[in-house]
mmCIF file of C-alpha atoms in Angstrom:
data_model
loop_
_atom_site.group_PDB
_atom_site.id
_atom_site.type_symbol
_atom_site.label_atom_id
_atom_site.label_comp_id
_atom_site.label_asym_id
_atom_site.label_seq_id
_atom_site.Cartn_x
_atom_site.Cartn_y
_atom_site.Cartn_z
ATOM 1 C CA UNK A 1 -16.922 -30.590 -55.444
ATOM 2 C CA UNK A 2 -17.810 -29.754 -59.034
ATOM 3 C CA UNK A 3 -16.345 -32.328 -61.470
ATOM 4 C CA UNK A 4 -14.648 -29.606 -63.585
ATOM 5 C CA UNK A 5 -12.503 -28.572 -60.632
ATOM 6 C CA UNK A 6 -9.041 -29.793 -59.799
ATOM 7 C CA UNK A 7 -9.523 -28.863 -56.136
ATOM 8 C CA UNK A 8 -11.251 -26.462 -53.762
ATOM 9 C CA UNK A 9 -8.925 -23.592 -52.935
ATOM 10 C CA UNK A 10 -11.108 -21.655 -50.469
ATOM 11 C CA UNK A 11 -14.122 -23.023 -48.638
ATOM 12 C CA UNK A 12 -17.368 -21.193 -48.065
ATOM 13 C CA UNK A 13 -16.513 -20.792 -44.354
ATOM 14 C CA UNK A 14 -13.008 -19.450 -45.065
ATOM 15 C CA UNK A 15 -14.450 -16.880 -47.461
ATOM 16 C CA UNK A 16 -17.221 -15.780 -45.103
ATOM 17 C CA UNK A 17 -14.819 -15.355 -42.184
ATOM 18 C CA UNK A 18 -12.216 -13.373 -44.117
ATOM 19 C CA UNK A 19 -14.756 -11.142 -45.910
ATOM 20 C CA UNK A 20 -16.214 -10.189 -42.520
ATOM 21 C CA UNK A 21 -12.743 -9.491 -41.107
ATOM 22 C CA UNK A 22 -11.672 -7.264 -44.020
ATOM 23 C CA UNK A 23 -15.017 -5.435 -44.061
ATOM 24 C CA UNK A 24 -14.512 -4.478 -40.413
ATOM 25 C CA UNK A 25 -11.127 -2.940 -41.300
ATOM 26 C CA UNK A 26 -12.619 -0.972 -44.184
ATOM 27 C CA UNK A 27 -15.581 0.082 -42.048
ATOM 28 C CA UNK A 28 -13.212 1.504 -39.432
ATOM 29 C CA UNK A 29 -11.124 3.321 -42.060
ATOM 30 C CA UNK A 30 -14.228 4.903 -43.615
ATOM 31 C CA UNK A 31 -15.787 5.987 -40.342
ATOM 32 C CA UNK A 32 -17.367 9.422 -40.684
ATOM 33 C CA UNK A 33 -17.514 9.231 -44.487
ATOM 34 C CA UNK A 34 -20.303 8.403 -46.928
ATOM 35 C CA UNK A 35 -18.525 6.456 -49.672
ATOM 36 C CA UNK A 36 -19.809 5.120 -52.949
ATOM 37 C CA UNK A 37 -19.334 1.341 -53.108
ATOM 38 C CA UNK A 38 -18.616 0.506 -56.749
ATOM 39 C CA UNK A 39 -19.034 -3.146 -57.623
ATOM 40 C CA UNK A 40 -17.298 -4.370 -60.741
ATOM 41 C CA UNK A 41 -19.743 -6.539 -62.641
ATOM 42 C CA UNK A 42 -20.229 -9.401 -63.003
ATOM 43 C CA UNK A 43 -17.570 -11.271 -61.055
ATOM 44 C CA UNK A 44 -17.688 -9.236 -57.855
ATOM 45 C CA UNK A 45 -21.446 -9.367 -57.285
ATOM 46 C CA UNK A 46 -21.480 -12.120 -54.648
ATOM 47 C CA UNK A 47 -18.429 -10.705 -52.846
ATOM 48 C CA UNK A 48 -19.904 -7.194 -53.139
ATOM 49 C CA UNK A 49 -23.207 -8.216 -51.545
ATOM 50 C CA UNK A 50 -21.566 -10.107 -48.683
ATOM 51 C CA UNK A 51 -19.000 -7.352 -48.128
ATOM 52 C CA UNK A 52 -21.364 -4.359 -47.980
ATOM 53 C CA UNK A 53 -23.670 -6.195 -45.566
ATOM 54 C CA UNK A 54 -20.755 -6.180 -43.103
ATOM 55 C CA UNK A 55 -20.301 -2.399 -43.308
ATOM 56 C CA UNK A 56 -21.989 0.036 -40.938
ATOM 57 C CA UNK A 57 -20.950 3.304 -42.644
ATOM 58 C CA UNK A 58 -23.689 4.869 -44.735
ATOM 59 C CA UNK A 59 -22.928 4.284 -48.388
ATOM 60 C CA UNK A 60 -24.285 4.594 -51.855
ATOM 61 C CA UNK A 61 -24.224 1.685 -54.261
ATOM 62 C CA UNK A 62 -23.147 1.831 -57.874
ATOM 63 C CA UNK A 63 -21.747 -0.543 -60.469
ATOM 64 C CA UNK A 64 -19.455 -0.626 -63.450
ATOM 65 C CA UNK A 65 -18.927 -3.333 -66.011
ATOM 66 C CA UNK A 66 -15.320 -3.121 -67.140
ATOM 67 C CA UNK A 67 -13.024 -5.760 -68.486
ATOM 68 C CA UNK A 68 -9.736 -6.408 -70.153
ATOM 69 C CA UNK A 69 -10.771 -10.003 -70.886
ATOM 70 C CA UNK A 70 -12.968 -11.359 -73.629
ATOM 71 C CA UNK A 71 -14.136 -14.933 -73.534
ATOM 72 C CA UNK A 72 -10.594 -16.127 -72.872
ATOM 73 C CA UNK A 73 -8.368 -16.485 -69.862
ATOM 74 C CA UNK A 74 -5.693 -13.906 -70.753
ATOM 75 C CA UNK A 75 -6.004 -10.104 -70.593
ATOM 76 C CA UNK A 76 -6.408 -8.334 -73.919
ATOM 77 C CA UNK A 77 -4.487 -5.303 -72.613
ATOM 78 C CA UNK A 78 -7.348 -2.926 -73.457
ATOM 79 C CA UNK A 79 -9.930 -1.643 -70.988
ATOM 80 C CA UNK A 80 -13.504 -1.882 -72.156
ATOM 81 C CA UNK A 81 -16.290 -0.051 -70.254
ATOM 82 C CA UNK A 82 -19.606 -1.778 -70.906
ATOM 83 C CA UNK A 83 -21.551 -0.072 -68.101
ATOM 84 C CA UNK A 84 -20.474 3.173 -66.522
ATOM 85 C CA UNK A 85 -21.399 4.641 -63.151
ATOM 86 C CA UNK A 86 -24.830 6.180 -62.731
ATOM 87 C CA UNK A 87 -23.596 8.995 -60.463
ATOM 88 C CA UNK A 88 -20.920 11.662 -60.411
ATOM 89 C CA UNK A 89 -17.827 10.763 -58.364
ATOM 90 C CA UNK A 90 -16.473 14.319 -58.070
ATOM 91 C CA UNK A 91 -15.436 14.924 -54.462
ATOM 92 C CA UNK A 92 -16.615 11.476 -53.372
ATOM 93 C CA UNK A 93 -14.768 8.689 -51.562
ATOM 94 C CA UNK A 94 -14.965 5.627 -53.793
ATOM 95 C CA UNK A 95 -14.581 2.023 -52.691
ATOM 96 C CA UNK A 96 -13.996 -0.213 -55.701
ATOM 97 C CA UNK A 97 -14.998 -3.783 -54.886
ATOM 98 C CA UNK A 98 -13.456 -6.294 -57.287
ATOM 99 C CA UNK A 99 -13.331 -10.075 -57.361
ATOM 100 C CA UNK A 100 -9.718 -10.605 -58.425
ATOM 101 C CA UNK A 101 -6.594 -8.669 -59.299
ATOM 102 C CA UNK A 102 -3.976 -10.403 -61.372
ATOM 103 C CA UNK A 103 -2.145 -8.316 -64.011
ATOM 104 C CA UNK A 104 -3.585 -5.188 -62.369
ATOM 105 C CA UNK A 105 -4.368 -3.605 -65.731
ATOM 106 C CA UNK A 106 -8.112 -3.230 -65.193
ATOM 107 C CA UNK A 107 -7.821 -1.763 -61.698
ATOM 108 C CA UNK A 108 -4.926 0.541 -62.619
ATOM 109 C CA UNK A 109 -6.973 1.974 -65.500
ATOM 110 C CA UNK A 110 -10.078 2.213 -63.360
ATOM 111 C CA UNK A 111 -8.301 3.983 -60.494
ATOM 112 C CA UNK A 112 -6.790 6.466 -62.944
ATOM 113 C CA UNK A 113 -10.202 7.076 -64.552
ATOM 114 C CA UNK A 114 -11.963 7.680 -61.217
ATOM 115 C CA UNK A 115 -9.178 9.985 -60.063
ATOM 116 C CA UNK A 116 -9.383 11.953 -63.332
ATOM 117 C CA UNK A 117 -13.136 12.272 -62.780
ATOM 118 C CA UNK A 118 -12.407 14.014 -59.480
ATOM 119 C CA UNK A 119 -12.913 11.311 -56.837
ATOM 120 C CA UNK A 120 -11.667 12.485 -53.431
ATOM 121 C CA UNK A 121 -10.196 9.032 -52.831
ATOM 122 C CA UNK A 122 -10.224 5.591 -54.432
ATOM 123 C CA UNK A 123 -9.917 2.569 -52.151
ATOM 124 C CA UNK A 124 -9.559 -0.816 -53.802
ATOM 125 C CA UNK A 125 -10.905 -3.912 -52.072
ATOM 126 C CA UNK A 126 -10.355 -7.290 -53.701
ATOM 127 C CA UNK A 127 -11.402 -10.776 -52.797
ATOM 128 C CA UNK A 128 -8.394 -12.407 -54.466
ATOM 129 C CA UNK A 129 -4.895 -11.224 -55.292
ATOM 130 C CA UNK A 130 -2.917 -13.209 -57.843
ATOM 131 C CA UNK A 131 0.239 -11.180 -57.207
ATOM 132 C CA UNK A 132 2.677 -13.233 -59.266
ATOM 133 C CA UNK A 133 0.842 -12.202 -62.469
ATOM 134 C CA UNK A 134 1.083 -8.461 -61.732
ATOM 135 C CA UNK A 135 2.326 -6.334 -64.624
ATOM 136 C CA UNK A 136 1.013 -2.967 -63.393
ATOM 137 C CA UNK A 137 2.289 -1.021 -60.397
ATOM 138 C CA UNK A 138 -0.872 -1.325 -58.329
ATOM 139 C CA UNK A 139 -1.957 -3.242 -55.287
ATOM 140 C CA UNK A 140 -5.275 -3.406 -53.485
ATOM 141 C CA UNK A 141 -5.714 -1.367 -50.330
ATOM 142 C CA UNK A 142 -7.516 -4.348 -48.818
ATOM 143 C CA UNK A 143 -7.386 -7.934 -49.973
ATOM 144 C CA UNK A 144 -9.007 -11.045 -48.577
ATOM 145 C CA UNK A 145 -6.745 -13.760 -50.017
ATOM 146 C CA UNK A 146 -3.517 -14.109 -51.965
ATOM 147 C CA UNK A 147 -3.752 -17.041 -54.333
ATOM 148 C CA UNK A 148 -1.362 -18.920 -56.630
ATOM 149 C CA UNK A 149 -1.303 -18.441 -60.394
ATOM 150 C CA UNK A 150 -4.180 -20.810 -61.121
ATOM 151 C CA UNK A 151 -7.436 -20.344 -63.008
ATOM 152 C CA UNK A 152 -10.090 -20.056 -60.293
ATOM 153 C CA UNK A 153 -13.870 -20.061 -60.422
ATOM 154 C CA UNK A 154 -16.764 -19.900 -57.987
ATOM 155 C CA UNK A 155 -18.180 -17.296 -55.591
ATOM 156 C CA UNK A 156 -18.944 -15.047 -58.565
ATOM 157 C CA UNK A 157 -15.879 -15.846 -60.665
ATOM 158 C CA UNK A 158 -16.551 -17.581 -63.955
ATOM 159 C CA UNK A 159 -15.181 -19.174 -67.039
ATOM 160 C CA UNK A 160 -17.401 -18.416 -70.048
ATOM 161 C CA UNK A 161 -20.269 -17.469 -67.695
ATOM 162 C CA UNK A 162 -20.201 -20.794 -65.831
ATOM 163 C CA UNK A 163 -19.404 -21.698 -62.201
ATOM 164 C CA UNK A 164 -20.373 -18.297 -60.671
ATOM 165 C CA UNK A 165 -22.889 -19.851 -58.281
ATOM 166 C CA UNK A 166 -20.451 -22.218 -56.573
ATOM 167 C CA UNK A 167 -20.309 -21.207 -52.873
ATOM 168 C CA UNK A 168 -16.544 -21.829 -52.722
ATOM 169 C CA UNK A 169 -13.546 -21.018 -54.922
ATOM 170 C CA UNK A 170 -11.899 -23.830 -56.821
ATOM 171 C CA UNK A 171 -9.136 -24.359 -59.335
ATOM 172 C CA UNK A 172 -10.543 -25.149 -62.761
ATOM 173 C CA UNK A 173 -9.043 -28.140 -64.550
ATOM 174 C CA UNK A 174 -6.822 -27.111 -67.473
ATOM 175 C CA UNK A 175 -8.688 -29.533 -69.731
ATOM 176 C CA UNK A 176 -11.785 -27.335 -69.386
ATOM 177 C CA UNK A 177 -10.258 -24.076 -70.604
ATOM 178 C CA UNK A 178 -7.520 -25.369 -72.902
ATOM 179 C CA UNK A 179 -9.909 -27.183 -75.264
#
């Protein structure tokens, strides 16, 4: 375990098993469609790659970089689009693949934006759901794990661009981010 962690919350095996299980559900629901899998950079990239490898439906890949966080650990309350989609979503089924939903602000804004752009449907798939922090009326269509209100890192999730490469998800010690 990394020394900056308080404890490991989800092991590599737990993540792999649940990602495969949820992907099979999404695959079944999207049968007969050709969705666009939209990964939300940077945090979802590892989850995104593992998740889409479990799908059998034909799909297109695209990415967005959106955030309501700066370098801190609390949402700013403003959505910032740093990289937009390359393709047009009009009439398309969109699967947004996100690492974590907590306040729900980012995903609520993103779902509204994609709907306004004419997406036929927007399905939200998250690795982690920190439900007790929710301030927006939104929930993922598919979620791998519900987690407590703790600051987590690993498996793509970071704090100040660190810890993304950990193969598990752990709770970051408060002393690290409350300096």
